[in-house]
CSV table of C-alpha atoms and ligand atoms in Angstrom, one decimal:
chain,number,residue,atom,x,y,z
A,2,UNK,CA,-4.8,44.9,-12.1
A,3,UNK,CA,-2.6,43.7,-8.7
A,4,UNK,CA,-3.7,46.7,-7.1
A,5,UNK,CA,-5.4,46.6,-3.5
A,6,UNK,CA,-8.9,46.0,-3.3
A,7,UNK,CA,-8.8,43.8,-6.5
A,8,UNK,CA,-10.2,40.9,-4.9
A,9,UNK,CA,-10.0,38.6,-8.0
A,10,UNK,CA,-6.1,38.6,-7.8
A,11,UNK,CA,-5.9,39.0,-4.2
A,12,UNK,CA,-4.7,35.3,-2.3
A,13,UNK,CA,-7.9,34.3,-0.6
A,14,UNK,CA,-5.7,33.6,2.2
A,15,UNK,CA,-5.2,37.6,2.4
A,16,UNK,CA,-9.1,38.1,1.8
A,17,UNK,CA,-9.5,38.0,-1.9
A,18,UNK,CA,-11.5,35.5,-3.8
A,19,UNK,CA,-11.0,31.7,-3.7
A,20,UNK,CA,-10.0,30.2,-6.9
A,21,UNK,CA,-11.8,27.5,-6.6
A,22,UNK,CA,-15.3,27.9,-7.1
A,23,UNK,CA,-17.0,24.5,-8.3
A,24,UNK,CA,-16.8,22.4,-5.4
A,25,UNK,CA,-16.9,19.5,-7.1
A,26,UNK,CA,-16.1,17.2,-4.0
A,27,UNK,CA,-17.6,14.0,-5.8
A,28,UNK,CA,-14.2,14.7,-7.9
A,29,UNK,CA,-12.3,12.8,-5.0
A,30,UNK,CA,-14.9,10.3,-4.4
A,31,UNK,CA,-13.4,6.7,-3.7
A,32,UNK,CA,-13.9,4.0,-4.0
A,33,UNK,CA,-16.8,4.6,-6.7
A,34,UNK,CA,-19.5,2.3,-5.5
A,35,UNK,CA,-21.7,0.9,-7.9
A,36,UNK,CA,-25.1,-1.5,-8.2
A,37,UNK,CA,-22.8,-4.4,-8.6
A,38,UNK,CA,-20.8,-3.9,-5.7
A,39,UNK,CA,-23.7,-3.9,-3.6
A,40,UNK,CA,-25.0,-7.0,-5.3
A,41,UNK,CA,-21.9,-8.5,-5.1
A,42,UNK,CA,-21.5,-8.3,-1.2
A,43,UNK,CA,-24.8,-8.6,-0.1
A,44,UNK,CA,-25.0,-11.8,-1.9
A,45,UNK,CA,-22.2,-13.1,0.2
A,46,UNK,CA,-23.9,-11.7,3.5
A,47,UNK,CA,-27.4,-13.8,2.4
A,48,UNK,CA,-25.7,-16.7,1.9
A,49,UNK,CA,-23.9,-16.6,5.1
A,50,UNK,CA,-20.1,-16.8,3.7
A,51,UNK,CA,-18.7,-14.0,5.3
A,52,UNK,CA,-16.2,-16.3,6.3
A,53,UNK,CA,-16.0,-18.4,3.8
A,54,UNK,CA,-12.7,-19.1,1.0
A,55,UNK,CA,-14.0,-19.8,-2.0
A,56,UNK,CA,-15.0,-16.1,-3.1
A,57,UNK,CA,-11.3,-15.1,-1.8
A,58,UNK,CA,-9.9,-17.8,-4.1
A,59,UNK,CA,-11.7,-16.8,-6.9
A,60,UNK,CA,-10.6,-13.2,-6.4
A,61,UNK,CA,-6.7,-14.0,-5.8
A,62,UNK,CA,-6.9,-16.3,-9.1
A,63,UNK,CA,-8.0,-13.6,-10.9
A,64,UNK,CA,-5.8,-11.0,-9.6
A,65,UNK,CA,-2.5,-13.3,-9.6
A,66,UNK,CA,-3.9,-13.9,-13.3
A,67,UNK,CA,-4.2,-10.3,-14.2
A,68,UNK,CA,-0.9,-9.2,-12.9
A,69,UNK,CA,0.7,-12.3,-14.2
A,70,UNK,CA,1.9,-14.0,-11.0
A,71,UNK,CA,1.7,-18.0,-9.7
A,72,UNK,CA,0.2,-17.5,-6.6
A,73,UNK,CA,-2.2,-15.0,-4.6
A,74,UNK,CA,-2.9,-14.9,-1.2
A,75,UNK,CA,-5.4,-12.7,0.4
A,76,UNK,CA,-5.2,-11.4,3.8
A,77,UNK,CA,-7.4,-9.2,6.2
A,78,UNK,CA,-5.4,-6.2,5.4
A,79,UNK,CA,-1.6,-5.1,4.0
A,80,UNK,CA,0.1,-5.1,7.1
A,81,UNK,CA,-0.8,-9.0,7.6
A,82,UNK,CA,0.1,-9.7,4.0
A,83,UNK,CA,3.8,-8.0,4.6
A,84,UNK,CA,4.1,-9.8,7.3
A,85,UNK,CA,3.3,-12.9,5.9
A,86,UNK,CA,5.5,-12.4,3.0
A,87,UNK,CA,8.5,-11.6,5.2
A,88,UNK,CA,7.6,-15.1,6.6
A,89,UNK,CA,7.5,-16.5,3.4
A,90,UNK,CA,10.5,-15.3,2.1
A,91,UNK,CA,12.5,-17.0,5.4
A,92,UNK,CA,13.5,-13.8,7.5
A,93,UNK,CA,13.7,-15.0,11.2
A,94,UNK,CA,15.6,-14.3,14.1
A,95,UNK,CA,19.0,-12.4,13.5
A,96,UNK,CA,18.1,-11.2,9.9
A,97,UNK,CA,18.5,-7.5,8.9
A,98,UNK,CA,16.0,-6.2,6.0
A,99,UNK,CA,16.7,-3.0,4.6
A,100,UNK,CA,13.7,-0.6,3.7
A,101,UNK,CA,13.4,3.1,2.9
A,102,UNK,CA,12.8,5.3,6.1
A,103,UNK,CA,10.2,7.4,3.9
A,104,UNK,CA,7.3,4.7,4.1
A,105,UNK,CA,3.9,3.9,5.8
A,106,UNK,CA,5.5,1.6,9.2
A,107,UNK,CA,3.8,-1.5,7.6
A,108,UNK,CA,6.5,-1.7,5.2
A,109,UNK,CA,8.8,-2.9,7.6
A,110,UNK,CA,8.1,-3.1,11.5
A,111,UNK,CA,6.6,-6.3,10.9
A,112,UNK,CA,10.3,-7.4,10.7
A,113,UNK,CA,10.3,-7.5,14.7
A,114,UNK,CA,7.5,-9.8,14.8
A,115,UNK,CA,9.9,-12.6,13.1
A,116,UNK,CA,13.0,-11.4,15.5
A,117,UNK,CA,14.6,-9.5,12.6
A,118,UNK,CA,16.3,-6.1,12.2
A,119,UNK,CA,15.0,-3.1,10.2
A,120,UNK,CA,17.5,-1.3,8.4
A,121,UNK,CA,17.1,1.9,6.9
A,122,UNK,CA,18.3,3.7,3.4
A,123,UNK,CA,17.4,7.0,2.5
A,124,UNK,CA,15.2,8.1,-0.3
A,125,UNK,CA,16.2,9.5,-4.1
A,126,UNK,CA,14.6,13.3,-3.7
A,127,UNK,CA,13.1,12.9,-7.2
A,128,UNK,CA,11.1,9.8,-6.3
A,129,UNK,CA,10.4,9.5,-2.8
A,130,UNK,CA,11.4,5.8,-3.2
A,131,UNK,CA,14.7,4.1,-1.8
A,132,UNK,CA,17.9,5.4,-3.3
A,133,UNK,CA,19.6,2.5,-4.9
A,134,UNK,CA,23.0,4.6,-4.4
A,135,UNK,CA,22.4,4.0,-0.5
A,136,UNK,CA,21.7,0.8,-0.2
A,137,UNK,CA,24.6,-1.5,-0.9
A,138,UNK,CA,26.9,-0.1,1.9
A,139,UNK,CA,24.2,-1.3,4.3
A,140,UNK,CA,24.4,-5.0,3.4
A,141,UNK,CA,26.4,-7.2,6.0
A,142,UNK,CA,26.3,-11.0,6.3
A,143,UNK,CA,22.9,-10.7,8.3
A,144,UNK,CA,20.7,-9.1,5.0
A,145,UNK,CA,18.5,-10.9,3.9
A,146,UNK,CA,16.1,-8.6,1.9
A,147,UNK,CA,15.5,-5.5,0.4
A,148,UNK,CA,12.3,-4.0,1.1
A,149,UNK,CA,11.2,-2.1,-1.6
A,150,UNK,CA,8.5,0.6,-1.8
A,151,UNK,CA,6.6,2.2,-4.9
A,152,UNK,CA,5.9,5.1,-2.8
A,153,UNK,CA,3.0,7.4,-3.9
A,154,UNK,CA,2.7,5.7,-6.8
A,155,UNK,CA,5.9,6.4,-8.2
A,156,UNK,CA,7.9,3.1,-9.2
A,157,UNK,CA,11.0,2.3,-7.4
A,158,UNK,CA,14.5,1.9,-9.8
A,159,UNK,CA,14.1,-1.6,-10.0
A,160,UNK,CA,17.0,-2.2,-12.7
A,161,UNK,CA,19.4,-1.2,-10.3
A,162,UNK,CA,17.7,-2.7,-7.0
A,163,UNK,CA,17.4,-6.1,-8.4
A,164,UNK,CA,21.1,-5.6,-9.8
A,165,UNK,CA,22.1,-5.4,-6.3
A,166,UNK,CA,19.8,-8.3,-5.0
A,167,UNK,CA,21.6,-10.6,-7.7
A,168,UNK,CA,24.8,-9.7,-6.4
A,169,UNK,CA,24.7,-10.2,-2.8
A,170,UNK,CA,21.7,-12.8,-3.4
A,171,UNK,CA,18.9,-11.1,-1.4
A,172,UNK,CA,15.5,-11.1,-1.3
A,173,UNK,CA,13.3,-8.4,-2.9
A,174,UNK,CA,10.1,-7.5,-1.1
A,175,UNK,CA,7.9,-5.3,-3.3
A,176,UNK,CA,5.4,-3.2,-0.9
A,177,UNK,CA,3.0,-2.1,-3.7
A,178,UNK,CA,0.4,-0.3,-1.4
A,179,UNK,CA,1.0,2.8,-3.1
A,180,UNK,CA,1.2,1.7,-6.4
A,181,UNK,CA,-1.3,-0.4,-7.9
A,182,UNK,CA,-1.1,-0.8,-11.6
A,183,UNK,CA,1.7,1.3,-12.1
A,184,UNK,CA,4.5,0.1,-14.8
A,185,UNK,CA,8.2,0.1,-14.4
A,186,UNK,CA,9.4,0.3,-18.0
A,187,UNK,CA,6.6,-1.6,-19.5
A,188,UNK,CA,6.5,-4.1,-16.5
A,189,UNK,CA,4.1,-3.8,-13.8
A,190,UNK,CA,5.2,-3.5,-10.6
A,191,UNK,CA,4.6,-6.2,-8.3
A,192,UNK,CA,6.3,-8.7,-10.7
A,193,UNK,CA,9.5,-7.9,-10.1
A,194,UNK,CA,10.0,-9.5,-6.4
A,195,UNK,CA,10.4,-12.7,-4.8
A,196,UNK,CA,6.9,-11.7,-3.0
A,197,UNK,CA,5.2,-8.6,-3.7
A,198,UNK,CA,2.1,-7.4,-1.0
A,199,UNK,CA,-0.2,-4.8,-1.8
A,200,UNK,CA,-2.5,-3.1,0.7
A,201,UNK,CA,-6.4,-3.0,-0.3
A,202,UNK,CA,-7.5,-0.4,2.2
A,203,UNK,CA,-10.3,1.7,1.4
A,204,UNK,CA,-7.9,4.7,0.7
A,205,UNK,CA,-5.9,2.9,-1.9
A,206,UNK,CA,-5.9,2.8,-5.6
A,207,UNK,CA,-7.7,-0.6,-5.4
A,208,UNK,CA,-9.5,-0.8,-2.7
A,209,UNK,CA,-11.6,-3.3,-1.3
A,210,UNK,CA,-12.3,-1.9,2.2
A,211,UNK,CA,-10.0,-3.6,4.6
A,212,UNK,CA,-7.7,-6.2,2.9
A,213,UNK,CA,-4.1,-7.4,2.0
A,214,UNK,CA,-2.9,-9.9,-0.8
A,215,UNK,CA,0.5,-11.6,-1.4
A,216,UNK,CA,1.9,-12.5,-4.8
A,217,UNK,CA,5.0,-14.8,-5.4
A,218,UNK,CA,6.1,-17.1,-8.2
A,219,UNK,CA,8.1,-19.6,-5.9
A,220,UNK,CA,5.6,-22.2,-4.7
A,221,UNK,CA,7.6,-22.5,-0.9
A,222,UNK,CA,7.1,-18.6,0.0
A,223,UNK,CA,3.2,-19.0,-1.2
A,224,UNK,CA,3.2,-22.1,1.1
A,225,UNK,CA,5.4,-21.0,4.3
A,226,UNK,CA,2.7,-18.3,4.0
A,227,UNK,CA,0.2,-20.6,4.1
A,228,UNK,CA,1.5,-22.1,6.9
A,229,UNK,CA,1.9,-19.0,8.9
A,230,UNK,CA,-1.4,-17.7,9.3
A,231,UNK,CA,-4.3,-19.8,6.8
A,232,UNK,CA,-4.8,-22.5,9.0
A,233,UNK,CA,-7.5,-23.7,7.3
A,234,UNK,CA,-6.0,-23.9,3.8
A,235,UNK,CA,-3.5,-26.1,5.1
A,236,UNK,CA,-4.7,-28.9,2.3
A,237,UNK,CA,-2.8,-26.7,-0.3
A,238,UNK,CA,0.5,-27.9,1.6
A,239,UNK,CA,2.7,-30.1,-0.7
A,240,UNK,CA,6.6,-29.5,0.4
A,241,UNK,CA,7.7,-32.1,2.6
A,242,UNK,CA,9.4,-29.8,5.1
A,243,UNK,CA,6.4,-28.3,5.7
A,244,UNK,CA,3.9,-30.5,5.8
A,245,UNK,CA,4.4,-32.2,9.4
A,246,UNK,CA,3.7,-29.1,10.9
A,247,UNK,CA,0.3,-28.1,8.7
A,248,UNK,CA,-3.1,-27.7,10.9
A,249,UNK,CA,-2.4,-25.0,13.1
A,250,UNK,CA,-0.9,-21.9,12.2
A,251,UNK,CA,3.1,-21.8,13.1
A,252,UNK,CA,2.8,-18.2,13.8
A,253,UNK,CA,0.0,-18.2,15.8
A,254,UNK,CA,-1.8,-16.0,13.1
A,255,UNK,CA,-5.5,-15.6,11.5
A,256,UNK,CA,-4.3,-14.0,8.1
A,257,UNK,CA,-7.9,-15.0,6.5
A,258,UNK,CA,-9.5,-11.9,4.1
A,259,UNK,CA,-13.1,-11.3,5.0
A,260,UNK,CA,-15.5,-12.3,2.0
A,261,UNK,CA,-17.5,-9.0,1.6
A,262,UNK,CA,-14.2,-7.5,0.9
A,263,UNK,CA,-13.1,-10.4,-1.6
A,264,UNK,CA,-16.3,-10.1,-3.0
A,265,UNK,CA,-16.2,-6.4,-3.2
A,266,UNK,CA,-12.8,-6.7,-4.4
A,267,UNK,CA,-13.7,-8.7,-7.7
A,268,UNK,CA,-15.9,-6.0,-8.7
A,269,UNK,CA,-13.2,-3.5,-8.3
A,270,UNK,CA,-10.4,-5.8,-10.4
A,271,UNK,CA,-13.0,-5.6,-13.1
A,272,UNK,CA,-13.5,-2.0,-13.0
A,273,UNK,CA,-10.1,-0.6,-12.1
A,274,UNK,CA,-8.1,-0.9,-15.8
A,275,UNK,CA,-11.0,1.7,-16.8
A,276,UNK,CA,-10.4,3.8,-14.1
A,277,UNK,CA,-6.7,3.8,-13.9
A,278,UNK,CA,-7.1,5.4,-17.1
A,279,UNK,CA,-9.3,8.0,-16.1
A,280,UNK,CA,-7.4,9.0,-13.2
A,281,UNK,CA,-3.9,8.9,-15.4
A,282,UNK,CA,-5.4,11.3,-17.7
A,283,UNK,CA,-6.8,13.8,-14.8
A,284,UNK,CA,-3.8,13.8,-12.6
A,285,UNK,CA,-1.3,13.9,-16.2
A,286,UNK,CA,-3.5,17.2,-17.4
A,287,UNK,CA,-3.1,18.9,-13.6
A,288,UNK,CA,0.3,18.2,-13.9
A,289,UNK,CA,0.6,19.6,-17.3
A,290,UNK,CA,-0.7,22.6,-16.0
A,291,UNK,CA,1.7,23.3,-13.6
A,292,UNK,CA,4.9,21.6,-15.0
A,293,UNK,CA,6.4,24.8,-16.2
A,294,UNK,CA,5.5,27.0,-12.8
A,295,UNK,CA,8.5,28.4,-10.3
A,296,UNK,CA,8.8,26.7,-7.1
A,297,UNK,CA,6.6,23.4,-7.8
A,298,UNK,CA,7.6,20.4,-10.0
A,299,UNK,CA,5.1,17.4,-10.5
A,300,UNK,CA,6.5,14.1,-9.2
A,301,UNK,CA,5.9,11.9,-12.0
A,302,UNK,CA,7.9,9.4,-14.2
A,303,UNK,CA,9.7,10.9,-17.7
A,304,UNK,CA,7.7,10.8,-20.6
A,305,UNK,CA,8.3,8.3,-23.3
A,306,UNK,CA,9.7,5.5,-20.8
A,307,UNK,CA,6.6,3.3,-20.6
A,308,UNK,CA,6.9,4.0,-16.8
A,309,UNK,CA,3.9,5.3,-15.4
A,310,UNK,CA,2.2,5.5,-11.5
A,311,UNK,CA,-0.9,3.7,-12.0
A,312,UNK,CA,-3.8,4.6,-10.0
A,313,UNK,CA,-1.7,7.7,-8.5
A,314,UNK,CA,-2.4,7.1,-4.9
A,315,UNK,CA,-1.2,9.8,-2.8
A,316,UNK,CA,0.0,12.2,-5.5
A,317,UNK,CA,2.9,14.6,-4.4
A,318,UNK,CA,4.8,17.4,-6.0
A,319,UNK,CA,8.2,18.7,-5.2
A,320,UNK,CA,8.5,22.2,-3.6
A,321,UNK,CA,11.5,24.6,-4.2
A,322,UNK,CA,11.7,27.3,-1.2
A,323,UNK,CA,14.9,28.9,-3.3
A,324,UNK,CA,12.7,29.5,-6.2
A,325,UNK,CA,9.9,31.7,-4.2
A,326,UNK,CA,12.7,33.3,-2.2
A,327,UNK,CA,12.7,31.1,0.4
A,328,UNK,CA,8.6,31.0,0.9
A,329,UNK,CA,8.1,28.1,3.6
A,330,UNK,CA,6.4,25.0,2.5
A,331,UNK,CA,3.6,25.3,5.3
A,332,UNK,CA,2.6,29.2,4.3
A,333,UNK,CA,2.6,28.1,0.9
A,334,UNK,CA,0.2,25.2,1.6
A,335,UNK,CA,-1.6,27.5,3.8
A,336,UNK,CA,-2.3,29.7,1.1
A,337,UNK,CA,-3.5,27.0,-1.8
A,338,UNK,CA,-5.4,25.6,0.6
A,339,UNK,CA,-7.5,29.1,1.3
A,340,UNK,CA,-7.7,29.2,-2.3
A,341,UNK,CA,-9.8,26.0,-2.1
A,342,UNK,CA,-7.5,23.5,-3.4
A,343,UNK,CA,-5.4,20.9,-1.5
A,344,UNK,CA,-1.8,21.5,-0.8
A,345,UNK,CA,-0.9,18.8,2.3
A,346,UNK,CA,2.9,19.6,3.2
A,347,UNK,CA,5.4,16.6,3.9
A,348,UNK,CA,4.7,12.9,3.4
A,349,UNK,CA,5.6,9.6,5.7
A,350,UNK,CA,7.9,10.9,8.7
A,351,UNK,CA,11.2,9.3,8.8
A,352,UNK,CA,10.8,5.8,10.4
A,353,UNK,CA,14.5,5.7,11.7
A,354,UNK,CA,14.2,8.8,13.9
A,355,UNK,CA,11.1,7.3,16.1
A,356,UNK,CA,12.0,5.7,19.5
A,357,UNK,CA,10.3,2.6,18.3
A,358,UNK,CA,13.5,1.7,15.9
A,359,UNK,CA,15.8,3.6,18.4
A,360,UNK,CA,15.1,2.7,22.1
A,361,UNK,CA,11.8,0.7,22.7
A,362,UNK,CA,12.4,-2.5,24.4
A,363,UNK,CA,8.7,-3.8,23.3
A,364,UNK,CA,8.8,-7.4,24.3
A,365,UNK,CA,11.2,-6.9,27.0
A,366,UNK,CA,14.5,-8.2,26.1
A,367,UNK,CA,16.2,-5.5,28.3
A,368,UNK,CA,17.6,-4.0,25.2
A,369,UNK,CA,16.3,-2.1,22.2
A,370,UNK,CA,14.0,-4.6,19.9
A,371,UNK,CA,15.9,-3.2,17.1
A,372,UNK,CA,19.1,-5.5,18.2
A,373,UNK,CA,17.5,-8.0,20.5
A,374,UNK,CA,18.0,-10.9,18.5
A,375,UNK,CA,21.8,-10.1,17.4
A,376,UNK,CA,24.9,-11.0,19.4
A,377,UNK,CA,25.1,-9.8,22.7
A,378,UNK,CA,28.3,-7.2,21.7
A,379,UNK,CA,26.0,-5.6,18.8
A,380,UNK,CA,25.3,-1.8,20.2
A,381,UNK,CA,21.9,-0.1,19.3
A,382,UNK,CA,24.5,3.3,17.8
A,383,UNK,CA,25.9,0.6,15.0
A,384,UNK,CA,21.9,1.0,13.7
A,385,UNK,CA,21.2,4.2,14.2
A,386,UNK,CA,21.1,5.7,10.9
A,387,UNK,CA,21.7,9.2,9.5
A,388,UNK,CA,19.4,10.0,6.5
A,389,UNK,CA,19.8,13.6,4.8
A,390,UNK,CA,17.2,13.4,2.4
A,391,UNK,CA,14.8,11.6,4.5
A,392,UNK,CA,15.4,14.1,7.5
A,393,UNK,CA,14.7,16.9,4.9
A,394,UNK,CA,11.9,15.9,2.7
A,395,UNK,CA,9.0,16.5,4.5
A,396,UNK,CA,10.0,20.3,4.1
A,397,UNK,CA,10.2,19.7,0.0
A,398,UNK,CA,7.4,17.5,-1.2
A,399,UNK,CA,3.3,18.1,-0.8
A,400,UNK,CA,0.3,16.2,-1.6
A,401,UNK,CA,-1.5,17.6,-4.4
A,402,UNK,CA,-5.5,16.9,-5.0
A,403,UNK,CA,-5.7,13.0,-6.1
A,404,UNK,CA,-8.6,13.1,-9.3
A,405,UNK,CA,-10.5,10.8,-9.7
A,406,UNK,CA,-12.3,12.0,-13.1
A,407,UNK,CA,-11.0,13.8,-15.8
A,408,UNK,CA,-13.3,17.2,-15.5
A,409,UNK,CA,-10.8,19.4,-17.0
A,410,UNK,CA,-12.7,22.5,-15.9
A,411,UNK,CA,-12.7,21.6,-11.9
A,412,UNK,CA,-9.1,20.5,-12.6
A,413,UNK,CA,-8.1,23.9,-14.0
A,414,UNK,CA,-9.3,25.8,-11.3
A,415,UNK,CA,-7.3,23.8,-8.8
A,416,UNK,CA,-4.1,24.7,-11.2
A,417,UNK,CA,-5.3,28.2,-11.1
A,418,UNK,CA,-5.2,28.2,-7.3
A,419,UNK,CA,-1.6,27.0,-7.3
A,420,UNK,CA,-0.6,29.4,-10.0
A,421,UNK,CA,-2.3,32.6,-8.5
A,422,UNK,CA,-0.3,31.6,-5.1
A,423,UNK,CA,3.0,31.4,-6.9
A,424,UNK,CA,2.3,34.5,-8.8
A,425,UNK,CA,1.6,36.2,-5.3
A,426,UNK,CA,4.1,34.4,-3.4
A,427,UNK,CA,5.6,37.7,-2.7
A,428,UNK,CA,2.9,39.2,-0.7
A,429,UNK,CA,3.0,35.8,1.5
A,430,UNK,CA,6.8,36.4,2.5
A,431,UNK,CA,5.9,39.5,5.2
A,432,UNK,CA,4.1,37.0,7.5
A,433,UNK,CA,6.3,33.6,6.9
A,434,UNK,CA,6.7,32.6,11.0
A,435,UNK,CA,5.6,29.2,10.6
A,436,UNK,CA,8.6,28.1,8.8
A,437,UNK,CA,9.5,25.3,11.0
A,438,UNK,CA,6.0,24.1,11.8
A,439,UNK,CA,5.8,20.2,12.2
A,440,UNK,CA,4.9,18.9,8.8
A,441,UNK,CA,4.2,14.9,7.6
A,442,UNK,CA,2.7,12.4,9.8
A,443,UNK,CA,3.1,8.6,10.3
A,444,UNK,CA,0.1,7.8,8.5
A,445,UNK,CA,-1.4,8.7,5.4
A,446,UNK,CA,-4.6,9.3,6.6
A,447,UNK,CA,-3.8,12.8,8.5
A,448,UNK,CA,-4.1,14.6,4.5
A,449,UNK,CA,-8.2,13.8,4.7
A,450,UNK,CA,-8.2,12.2,1.0
A,451,UNK,CA,-7.4,8.6,2.0
B,522,PLP,C1,-1.4,0.9,3.8
B,522,PLP,C2,0.0,0.5,3.8
B,522,PLP,C3,0.4,-0.8,4.0
B,522,PLP,C4,-0.5,-1.7,5.1
B,522,PLP,O1,-1.7,-2.0,4.4
B,522,PLP,P1,-3.0,-1.9,5.5
B,522,PLP,O2,-4.1,-2.4,4.4
B,522,PLP,O3,-3.4,-0.4,6.0
B,522,PLP,O4,-2.5,-2.9,6.6
B,522,PLP,C5,1.7,-1.1,4.0
B,522,PLP,N1,2.8,-0.1,3.5
B,522,PLP,C6,2.0,0.8,2.8
B,522,PLP,C7,3.4,1.5,1.8
B,522,PLP,C8,1.0,1.4,2.8
B,522,PLP,O5,0.7,2.7,2.5
């Protein structure tokens, strides 16, 4: 069967037939726009309420209620929601914030705006989430908070992290931008932290266009966030220590969400539960088909733990090159891509190696911003981390198709593409010269999937 000239078995990269023939791009369409979305947006437009707050407040109430949190506060994007959350938690000049190195920059870069110093921790190679074992030894008297990112849909190890936070009296900020609807041991992510923030941009699991939202049960966190960037809502401020400053946004920021987004979001909230069930079924089916395949391992929570990936944003698998005689991930990805499926090597690049976090003097302090607000005696070298997993993970994980619909025959074709490449991996070894190709990026947009 495998003789030359058999175009069905020959890899498409080497001139054979493609595995994916159905060409169903609709299975990836996101977000799914219905008449109800159009109606909701048109209504706000026609009423001239784009800059109002009533629709947004309804969106906040409903989302907070569905998550079981006391307060929700919407933002024009997730980056702003995280900045607001940091201010809300009291992060300020001279504080340190521990965050994973593998994440989108907006999990932690905002610390600079508040005069705080990010400290990076390594990630767990099985989950790509912050490794709790690499956190505790980074805690100092300056540490104020840990940013936890539920990366690429995987809930982080919250039991271990909450224990560390309690022991050292630290705040937890959950960045839930990749994991809307995910459960950790039966409890929804976004309900663990002193504050939680979600991006709601177009590519995310719960998409409203550009938008973000902050949740907390702590009145003080909520009111500080209001004071910082929501000046037309300062009538909600009740705390004595904040009241004198109401009227102007103390941060000089305007964080209000566009009401075309919140109107759209109200419809999304209603549909999301059902969509998530469909995505979860489709993605688990794809993973099941590839579970026992050499060289690759789905990244998903173990069965029967009541831990789930929710909307499966930016889904990844592990790549185990040794099981394929050292075949590089870039060559492997090229071959799967040629079969008509999606296989994007890598994930986010490690933040701790970027010059923004080593040398750059953003504001003109005359020293790197990373240490600009610390004692003069502090040297930048003290903050330069070596994080072995973060520095190698881009060669060990890849992004797989993110199916939004359960259509078994299409999903099977994509799984077949992977299986065919793995079955024929030896034919790729001869010309594997691109081993050290630069993979991963600072945005997840590079993947073209969202
Ligand atoms: C998308 C994202 C953000 C920022 O959200 P925006 O809405 O794009 O500003 C923050 N953290 C993570 C992990 C993200 O993926």
